Amino acid sequence: MRVHAYAAPAAGQPLAPTTIERRDVGPNDVLIEITHAGICHSDIHTVNGDWGPQPFPVVPGHEIVGVVTAVGTEVGTEVGTHRVGDRVGVGCMVNSCGHCANCRNGDEQYCLNGMVGTYAATDRDGSTTQGGYSTHVVVDAGFVLRVPEGIDSAAAAPLLCAGITTYSPLRHWGAGPGKRVAVVGLGGLGHMGVKLAHAMGAEVTVLSQSLKKQEDGLRLGADAYFATSDPDTFTELAGRFDLIVNTVSAPIDVDAYLSLLAVGGALVNVGAPAEPLSLNVFSLIGGRRSYAGSMIGGIAETQEMLDFCAEHGIGAEVEVIPADRVNEAYERVLASDVRYRFVIDAATLR
Ligand code: NAP
Ligand code: ZN
């Protein structure tokens, strides 16, 4: 099946309309007519070749929401599986081995045999995956999520990456009542981190480059908001947080942020800059602190996050754009000028 898409032809090149081939619907597959695709900063890192060599052309997009239009013969018809007409989502991965210890544990994103990314990855049939800036996608049913009623499709799309990427570490490190959580960077991931940590009952602080978005941050659920450009922030907040989730797409001064952790606290990097980061081990030793990383979340956890969002009335704050504005949206994300996720209206790809 040939479908319309937007692709980057080579590293750093603007995206342009194209057509791509989608595989036939196999026995375990679901064909999805895409309605919305979020723009994640990882799409931009990929298109710009920040993370090293990879195949081009690439159709980015791993925050996909759409409607099921066909299912394979082995995809069950009982409630809980995917049926024609269902509203569904696809995130950052479309397959994994299914039998390694991590897959069996529900951590498909850490598959020991390598999970298959939604784009720029080698699929199990040897083809290169292409993502959600497209009208249709065919995905293994086990990697398709149910979008609960009550969340608007455009607001749901970013949950598939920005939502789960912040939900998973917040849950893992126990964000909840009595915990002080800081979110560094109020972009796509950061604004979801604030909403989710607040809904979990934690006391939430935003650490942003400036106070420009303070009003928004407080409206999204933050209890406090500080500018990291102000050196007083780091003295005032020293030793304060149980958990800091760093969503910044560029390198940070790790030691400065570690100094904001209470004894036993953790600084968790979800931001994925190309450059290596360094730290002074005394920043850890001096407070039994941890510096960790986290990548998206497993499939069951992603469903749990979607259900949590529906229960708490949470969606992303989005600016829906036609596909021909994707390059402009990339420029604005790079300039930290996003409030708080661009989402492509896939109908404009046709
Ligand atoms: P985004 O919307 O661009 O948000 C990043 C925010 O970081 C910006 O809004 C800005 O917030 C802050 N920032 C940007 N440049 C900065 C700089 N030079 N110094 C200090 N702060 C800066 O990006 P996103 O889509 O949320 O993604 C953020 C990062 O997470 C990217 O590196 C992405 O690849 C990565 N990511 C990782 C995973 C994972 O599984 N670990 C999943 C998705 C994305 P303020 O304006 O508030 O300062
Ligand atoms: Zn992403």
Short mmCIF file of C-alpha atoms and ligand atoms in Angstrom, two decimals:
data_model
loop_
_atom_site.label_atom_id
_atom_site.label_comp_id
_atom_site.label_asym_id
_atom_site.label_seq_id
_atom_site.Cartn_x
_atom_site.Cartn_y
_atom_site.Cartn_z
CA MET A 1 0.00 0.00 0.00
CA ARG A 2 1.49 3.37 -1.02
CA VAL A 3 0.68 6.17 1.38
CA HIS A 4 1.39 9.89 1.69
CA ALA A 5 4.09 10.98 4.14
CA TYR A 6 6.55 13.75 5.03
CA ALA A 7 10.20 12.73 4.99
CA ALA A 8 13.66 14.19 5.52
CA PRO A 9 15.69 13.18 2.44
CA ALA A 10 19.09 13.49 4.18
CA ALA A 11 20.60 14.65 7.48
CA GLY A 12 19.69 18.23 8.29
CA GLN A 13 17.51 18.66 5.19
CA PRO A 14 14.00 20.13 5.40
CA LEU A 15 11.13 17.65 5.34
CA ALA A 16 9.11 17.38 2.14
CA PRO A 17 6.04 15.47 0.92
CA THR A 18 6.63 11.99 -0.42
CA THR A 19 4.97 8.58 -0.65
CA ILE A 20 6.10 5.41 1.12
CA GLU A 21 5.16 1.75 0.99
CA ARG A 22 3.38 0.14 3.96
CA ARG A 23 3.50 -3.64 4.27
CA ASP A 24 0.43 -5.83 3.77
CA VAL A 25 -1.55 -6.45 6.94
CA GLY A 26 -0.05 -9.66 8.37
CA PRO A 27 -1.94 -12.06 10.67
CA ASN A 28 -0.93 -10.15 13.84
CA ASP A 29 -1.01 -6.66 12.33
CA VAL A 30 -3.29 -3.67 12.66
CA LEU A 31 -3.72 -1.10 9.89
CA ILE A 32 -4.20 2.37 11.31
CA GLU A 33 -5.46 5.43 9.49
CA ILE A 34 -3.47 8.14 11.25
CA THR A 35 -5.31 11.27 12.36
CA HIS A 36 -2.59 12.96 14.45
CA ALA A 37 1.18 12.77 14.84
CA GLY A 38 3.06 14.70 17.51
CA ILE A 39 6.44 16.32 16.88
CA CYS A 40 8.98 15.16 19.46
CA HIS A 41 12.42 16.73 19.84
CA SER A 42 13.77 13.22 19.17
CA ASP A 43 12.37 13.56 15.63
CA ILE A 44 14.54 16.64 15.24
CA HIS A 45 17.64 14.98 16.75
CA THR A 46 17.10 12.14 14.25
CA VAL A 47 16.54 14.32 11.19
CA ASN A 48 19.60 16.37 12.10
CA GLY A 49 21.70 13.23 12.51
CA ASP A 50 22.56 14.19 16.12
CA TRP A 51 22.65 10.57 17.27
CA GLY A 52 24.96 9.21 14.57
CA PRO A 53 24.56 7.46 11.24
CA GLN A 54 21.11 6.19 10.30
CA PRO A 55 19.07 5.49 7.19
CA PHE A 56 17.58 8.26 5.02
CA PRO A 57 15.07 9.21 3.82
CA VAL A 58 13.34 9.12 7.19
CA VAL A 59 9.67 9.71 8.00
CA PRO A 60 9.75 10.73 11.67
CA GLY A 61 6.86 10.53 14.12
CA HIS A 62 6.40 8.29 17.14
CA GLU A 63 3.42 9.96 18.77
CA ILE A 64 0.71 8.47 16.62
CA VAL A 65 -3.07 8.43 17.09
CA GLY A 66 -5.53 7.10 14.55
CA VAL A 67 -8.36 4.73 13.82
CA VAL A 68 -8.10 1.00 13.07
CA THR A 69 -9.20 0.29 9.50
CA ALA A 70 -8.19 -3.39 9.21
CA VAL A 71 -6.87 -6.17 11.43
CA GLY A 72 -5.02 -9.42 10.65
CA THR A 73 -6.60 -12.84 10.91
CA GLU A 74 -4.93 -13.61 14.26
CA VAL A 75 -5.93 -10.34 15.91
CA GLY A 76 -8.71 -11.32 18.32
CA THR A 77 -12.17 -9.87 18.14
CA GLU A 78 -12.88 -9.94 21.88
CA VAL A 79 -13.00 -6.73 23.93
CA GLY A 80 -9.50 -5.58 24.85
CA THR A 81 -7.97 -6.30 21.47
CA HIS A 82 -8.08 -3.96 18.52
CA ARG A 83 -11.13 -3.84 16.32
CA VAL A 84 -11.94 -1.89 13.19
CA GLY A 85 -13.14 1.56 14.20
CA ASP A 86 -11.20 1.68 17.49
CA ARG A 87 -9.17 4.77 18.34
CA VAL A 88 -5.61 3.65 18.97
CA GLY A 89 -2.08 4.93 19.50
CA VAL A 90 1.46 3.91 18.63
CA GLY A 91 4.54 5.22 20.42
CA CYS A 92 8.29 4.90 19.98
CA MET A 93 8.52 1.16 19.35
CA VAL A 94 6.70 -1.22 17.04
CA ASN A 95 8.23 -4.56 18.02
CA SER A 96 10.65 -6.40 20.31
CA CYS A 97 11.79 -10.02 20.66
CA GLY A 98 9.06 -10.86 23.18
CA HIS A 99 11.04 -13.59 24.93
CA CYS A 100 14.07 -12.02 26.62
CA ALA A 101 13.98 -11.31 30.37
CA ASN A 102 13.19 -7.62 29.83
CA CYS A 103 10.37 -8.24 27.35
CA ARG A 104 8.88 -10.85 29.67
CA ASN A 105 9.12 -8.29 32.46
CA GLY A 106 7.11 -5.73 30.47
CA ASP A 107 10.19 -3.63 29.68
CA GLU A 108 10.07 -4.09 25.90
CA GLN A 109 11.87 -0.77 25.49
CA TYR A 110 14.94 -2.43 27.00
CA CYS A 111 14.64 -5.61 24.90
CA LEU A 112 17.95 -7.47 25.10
CA ASN A 113 17.70 -8.26 21.40
CA GLY A 114 16.91 -4.65 20.53
CA MET A 115 13.44 -3.17 20.32
CA VAL A 116 12.34 -1.97 16.89
CA GLY A 117 11.95 1.79 16.80
CA THR A 118 8.93 3.28 15.04
CA TYR A 119 11.20 4.93 12.46
CA ALA A 120 14.79 4.68 11.20
CA ALA A 121 15.05 1.14 12.61
CA THR A 122 15.40 -2.27 11.01
CA ASP A 123 12.11 -4.12 11.27
CA ARG A 124 11.98 -7.87 11.85
CA ASP A 125 11.46 -8.44 8.09
CA GLY A 126 14.63 -6.47 7.31
CA SER A 127 12.87 -3.36 6.04
CA THR A 128 13.43 0.11 7.50
CA THR A 129 10.62 1.41 9.69
CA GLN A 130 8.98 4.74 8.80
CA GLY A 131 7.05 6.79 11.33
CA GLY A 132 3.86 8.66 11.88
CA TYR A 133 4.13 11.77 9.67
CA SER A 134 2.06 9.70 7.31
CA THR A 135 -1.55 8.81 6.52
CA HIS A 136 -1.39 5.12 7.49
CA VAL A 137 0.81 2.68 9.39
CA VAL A 138 0.80 -1.10 9.85
CA VAL A 139 1.88 -2.22 13.32
CA ASP A 140 2.00 -5.48 15.26
CA ALA A 141 -1.14 -5.55 17.44
CA GLY A 142 0.93 -6.04 20.60
CA PHE A 143 2.45 -2.57 20.15
CA VAL A 144 -0.84 -0.77 19.56
CA LEU A 145 -2.40 1.05 22.51
CA ARG A 146 -6.04 1.80 23.26
CA VAL A 147 -6.80 5.54 23.47
CA PRO A 148 -9.43 5.87 26.19
CA GLU A 149 -12.56 7.89 25.60
CA GLY A 150 -12.41 11.37 27.02
CA ILE A 151 -8.99 12.32 25.68
CA ASP A 152 -9.11 14.35 22.48
CA SER A 153 -7.03 12.69 19.71
CA ALA A 154 -4.70 15.66 19.19
CA ALA A 155 -4.08 15.94 22.93
CA ALA A 156 -3.58 12.17 23.19
CA ALA A 157 -0.88 11.85 20.51
CA PRO A 158 1.96 13.36 22.62
CA LEU A 159 1.13 10.99 25.46
CA LEU A 160 2.58 8.15 23.36
CA CYS A 161 6.11 9.52 23.85
CA ALA A 162 6.21 12.67 26.01
CA GLY A 163 3.59 11.19 28.35
CA ILE A 164 5.12 7.77 28.91
CA THR A 165 8.70 9.09 29.00
CA THR A 166 7.88 11.23 32.02
CA TYR A 167 5.27 8.90 33.59
CA SER A 168 7.67 5.94 33.77
CA PRO A 169 10.47 7.59 35.82
CA LEU A 170 7.93 9.42 38.00
CA ARG A 171 6.40 6.04 38.91
CA HIS A 172 9.74 4.22 39.17
CA TRP A 173 11.20 6.80 41.57
CA GLY A 174 7.99 7.05 43.59
CA ALA A 175 6.60 10.50 42.79
CA GLY A 176 3.57 11.01 45.03
CA PRO A 177 2.33 12.74 48.16
CA GLY A 178 5.16 14.01 50.33
CA LYS A 179 7.71 13.88 47.50
CA ARG A 180 9.37 16.96 46.08
CA VAL A 181 9.81 16.63 42.34
CA ALA A 182 11.52 19.08 39.99
CA VAL A 183 11.10 19.06 36.23
CA VAL A 184 13.91 20.70 34.24
CA GLY A 185 12.79 22.24 30.91
CA LEU A 186 9.18 23.16 30.17
CA GLY A 187 8.82 21.79 26.66
CA GLY A 188 6.92 18.77 25.32
CA LEU A 189 8.20 16.28 27.88
CA GLY A 190 8.50 18.83 30.67
CA HIS A 191 4.91 20.02 30.54
CA MET A 192 3.69 16.41 30.66
CA GLY A 193 6.04 15.76 33.59
CA VAL A 194 4.47 18.67 35.48
CA LYS A 195 0.90 17.52 34.81
CA LEU A 196 1.60 13.90 35.69
CA ALA A 197 3.68 14.55 38.83
CA HIS A 198 0.98 16.94 40.06
CA ALA A 199 -1.75 14.35 39.40
CA MET A 200 0.31 11.77 41.31
CA GLY A 201 0.21 14.10 44.31
CA ALA A 202 3.82 15.27 44.38
CA GLU A 203 4.96 18.83 45.11
CA VAL A 204 6.18 20.03 41.71
CA THR A 205 8.77 22.66 40.84
CA VAL A 206 9.66 23.77 37.31
CA LEU A 207 13.26 24.69 36.56
CA SER A 208 13.20 26.62 33.29
CA GLN A 209 15.79 28.82 31.61
CA SER A 210 13.71 31.92 32.34
CA LEU A 211 10.43 32.96 33.99
CA LYS A 212 8.76 33.52 30.58
CA LYS A 213 6.45 30.51 30.95
CA GLN A 214 5.90 30.80 34.72
CA GLU A 215 2.16 31.48 34.46
CA ASP A 216 1.70 28.42 32.24
CA GLY A 217 3.79 26.24 34.52
CA LEU A 218 1.68 27.11 37.55
CA ARG A 219 -1.52 26.56 35.57
CA LEU A 220 -0.27 23.13 34.46
CA GLY A 221 0.10 22.11 38.11
CA ALA A 222 3.48 23.33 39.34
CA ASP A 223 3.69 24.59 42.93
CA ALA A 224 6.82 26.64 42.25
CA TYR A 225 8.78 27.93 39.28
CA PHE A 226 12.41 29.03 39.13
CA ALA A 227 14.75 30.38 36.44
CA THR A 228 17.96 28.40 36.07
CA SER A 229 19.63 31.47 34.54
CA ASP A 230 19.48 33.02 38.03
CA PRO A 231 22.40 31.69 40.12
CA ASP A 232 20.38 32.33 43.31
CA THR A 233 18.07 29.47 42.24
CA PHE A 234 20.83 26.96 42.94
CA THR A 235 21.58 28.33 46.43
CA GLU A 236 17.94 28.72 47.38
CA LEU A 237 16.95 25.20 46.30
CA ALA A 238 20.10 23.34 47.49
CA GLY A 239 19.30 19.88 48.89
CA ARG A 240 15.57 20.25 48.24
CA PHE A 241 14.33 17.57 45.82
CA ASP A 242 13.70 13.83 46.10
CA LEU A 243 13.56 13.51 42.32
CA ILE A 244 14.63 15.71 39.44
CA VAL A 245 13.53 14.75 35.92
CA ASN A 246 15.74 16.48 33.37
CA THR A 247 14.02 16.86 30.00
CA VAL A 248 16.53 19.27 28.45
CA SER A 249 17.57 18.45 24.89
CA ALA A 250 21.01 20.05 25.40
CA PRO A 251 23.84 19.35 27.87
CA ILE A 252 23.33 20.60 31.43
CA ASP A 253 25.69 21.26 34.36
CA VAL A 254 25.03 17.91 36.06
CA ASP A 255 26.82 18.84 39.31
CA ALA A 256 24.70 21.98 39.72
CA TYR A 257 21.48 19.94 39.46
CA LEU A 258 22.79 17.14 41.71
CA SER A 259 23.37 19.79 44.39
CA LEU A 260 19.59 20.37 44.43
CA LEU A 261 18.91 16.78 45.55
CA ALA A 262 18.14 15.77 49.14
CA VAL A 263 20.05 12.83 50.63
CA GLY A 264 19.14 9.73 48.63
CA GLY A 265 17.61 11.77 45.81
CA ALA A 266 17.84 10.94 42.11
CA LEU A 267 18.49 13.06 39.04
CA VAL A 268 17.00 11.23 36.07
CA ASN A 269 17.96 12.22 32.54
CA VAL A 270 15.33 11.69 29.91
CA GLY A 271 16.71 14.47 27.73
CA ALA A 272 19.02 12.93 25.15
CA PRO A 273 21.61 15.45 23.92
CA ALA A 274 24.22 14.20 21.48
CA GLU A 275 27.11 15.38 23.62
CA PRO A 276 28.44 13.34 26.57
CA LEU A 277 27.78 14.77 30.04
CA SER A 278 30.25 14.64 32.89
CA LEU A 279 30.02 14.94 36.64
CA ASN A 280 32.14 15.10 39.76
CA VAL A 281 31.56 11.90 41.77
CA PHE A 282 31.64 13.91 44.99
CA SER A 283 28.29 15.37 43.90
CA LEU A 284 26.89 11.84 44.32
CA ILE A 285 28.96 10.67 47.30
CA GLY A 286 28.19 13.79 49.32
CA GLY A 287 24.49 12.89 49.58
CA ARG A 288 24.09 9.22 48.57
CA ARG A 289 22.61 10.61 45.38
CA SER A 290 21.93 8.83 42.08
CA TYR A 291 22.25 9.96 38.51
CA ALA A 292 20.10 7.82 36.22
CA GLY A 293 18.46 7.64 32.82
CA SER A 294 15.13 6.34 31.58
CA MET A 295 13.78 5.54 28.13
CA ILE A 296 10.05 5.71 27.30
CA GLY A 297 8.17 2.85 29.07
CA GLY A 298 6.87 -0.65 28.38
CA ILE A 299 3.64 -1.38 26.52
CA ALA A 300 1.59 -2.29 29.61
CA GLU A 301 2.91 0.79 31.40
CA THR A 302 2.03 2.97 28.40
CA GLN A 303 -1.55 1.67 28.54
CA GLU A 304 -1.57 2.32 32.30
CA MET A 305 -0.39 5.90 31.62
CA LEU A 306 -3.13 6.47 29.01
CA ASP A 307 -5.76 5.18 31.43
CA PHE A 308 -4.29 7.35 34.22
CA CYS A 309 -4.50 10.40 31.96
CA ALA A 310 -8.13 9.66 31.08
CA GLU A 311 -8.98 9.20 34.75
CA HIS A 312 -7.33 12.51 35.68
CA GLY A 313 -8.50 14.46 32.63
CA ILE A 314 -4.96 14.93 31.37
CA GLY A 315 -3.93 15.56 27.77
CA ALA A 316 -1.05 17.45 26.20
CA GLU A 317 -1.29 21.18 25.44
CA VAL A 318 -1.03 21.16 21.68
CA GLU A 319 -0.75 23.40 18.66
CA VAL A 320 -2.23 21.47 15.73
CA ILE A 321 -0.53 22.32 12.43
CA PRO A 322 -0.87 21.28 8.79
CA ALA A 323 1.98 19.14 7.47
CA ASP A 324 3.44 21.94 5.36
CA ARG A 325 4.36 23.80 8.57
CA VAL A 326 6.50 21.01 9.99
CA ASN A 327 9.85 22.65 9.14
CA GLU A 328 8.75 25.88 10.78
CA ALA A 329 7.62 23.88 13.84
CA TYR A 330 11.08 22.29 14.03
CA GLU A 331 12.69 25.76 14.12
CA ARG A 332 10.35 26.82 16.89
CA VAL A 333 11.03 23.69 18.99
CA LEU A 334 14.78 24.30 18.60
CA ALA A 335 14.23 27.86 19.84
CA SER A 336 12.29 26.56 22.93
CA ASP A 337 9.25 28.29 21.41
CA VAL A 338 6.69 25.49 21.75
CA ARG A 339 3.56 25.53 23.91
CA TYR A 340 3.81 22.70 24.43
CA ARG A 341 3.67 20.19 21.59
CA PHE A 342 3.16 20.59 17.86
CA VAL A 343 0.83 17.95 16.44
CA ILE A 344 0.41 17.35 12.71
CA ASP A 345 -3.15 17.03 11.43
CA ALA A 346 -2.60 13.93 9.27
CA ALA A 347 -5.56 14.80 7.04
CA THR A 348 -3.34 17.54 5.56
CA LEU A 349 -0.89 14.90 4.27
CA ARG A 350 -3.29 13.60 1.67
P1 NAP B 1 11.40 20.27 23.78
O1 NAP B 1 9.93 20.36 23.61
O2 NAP B 1 12.30 21.03 22.87
O3 NAP B 1 11.72 20.64 25.30
C1 NAP B 1 13.03 20.75 25.79
C2 NAP B 1 13.07 21.93 26.77
O4 NAP B 1 14.39 21.99 27.31
C3 NAP B 1 12.86 23.29 26.12
O5 NAP B 1 11.52 23.64 25.99
C4 NAP B 1 13.58 24.20 27.09
O6 NAP B 1 12.75 24.44 28.22
C5 NAP B 1 14.75 23.34 27.57
N1 NAP B 1 15.98 23.64 26.82
C6 NAP B 1 16.18 23.54 25.48
N2 NAP B 1 17.44 23.89 25.16
C7 NAP B 1 18.04 24.20 26.31
C8 NAP B 1 19.36 24.63 26.65
N3 NAP B 1 20.30 24.82 25.70
N4 NAP B 1 19.65 24.85 27.95
C9 NAP B 1 18.72 24.68 28.89
N5 NAP B 1 17.45 24.29 28.63
C10 NAP B 1 17.13 24.06 27.37
O7 NAP B 1 11.89 18.76 23.65
P2 NAP B 1 11.13 17.40 24.09
O8 NAP B 1 10.40 16.87 22.93
O9 NAP B 1 10.47 17.63 25.37
O10 NAP B 1 12.40 16.44 24.29
C11 NAP B 1 13.39 16.75 25.25
C12 NAP B 1 14.55 15.79 25.17
O11 NAP B 1 14.12 14.51 25.57
C13 NAP B 1 15.14 15.60 23.77
O12 NAP B 1 16.55 15.48 23.89
C14 NAP B 1 14.52 14.30 23.31
O13 NAP B 1 15.29 13.63 22.34
C15 NAP B 1 14.52 13.54 24.59
N6 NAP B 1 13.58 12.42 24.65
C16 NAP B 1 13.96 11.33 25.33
C17 NAP B 1 13.10 10.27 25.48
C18 NAP B 1 13.48 9.10 26.30
O14 NAP B 1 12.88 8.03 26.15
N7 NAP B 1 14.44 9.24 27.20
C19 NAP B 1 11.84 10.32 24.88
C20 NAP B 1 11.47 11.47 24.19
C21 NAP B 1 12.35 12.52 24.08
P3 NAP B 1 12.71 25.88 28.96
O15 NAP B 1 12.37 26.86 27.88
O16 NAP B 1 11.66 25.71 29.98
O17 NAP B 1 14.06 26.11 29.55
ZN ZN B 2 9.66 11.16 21.41
#
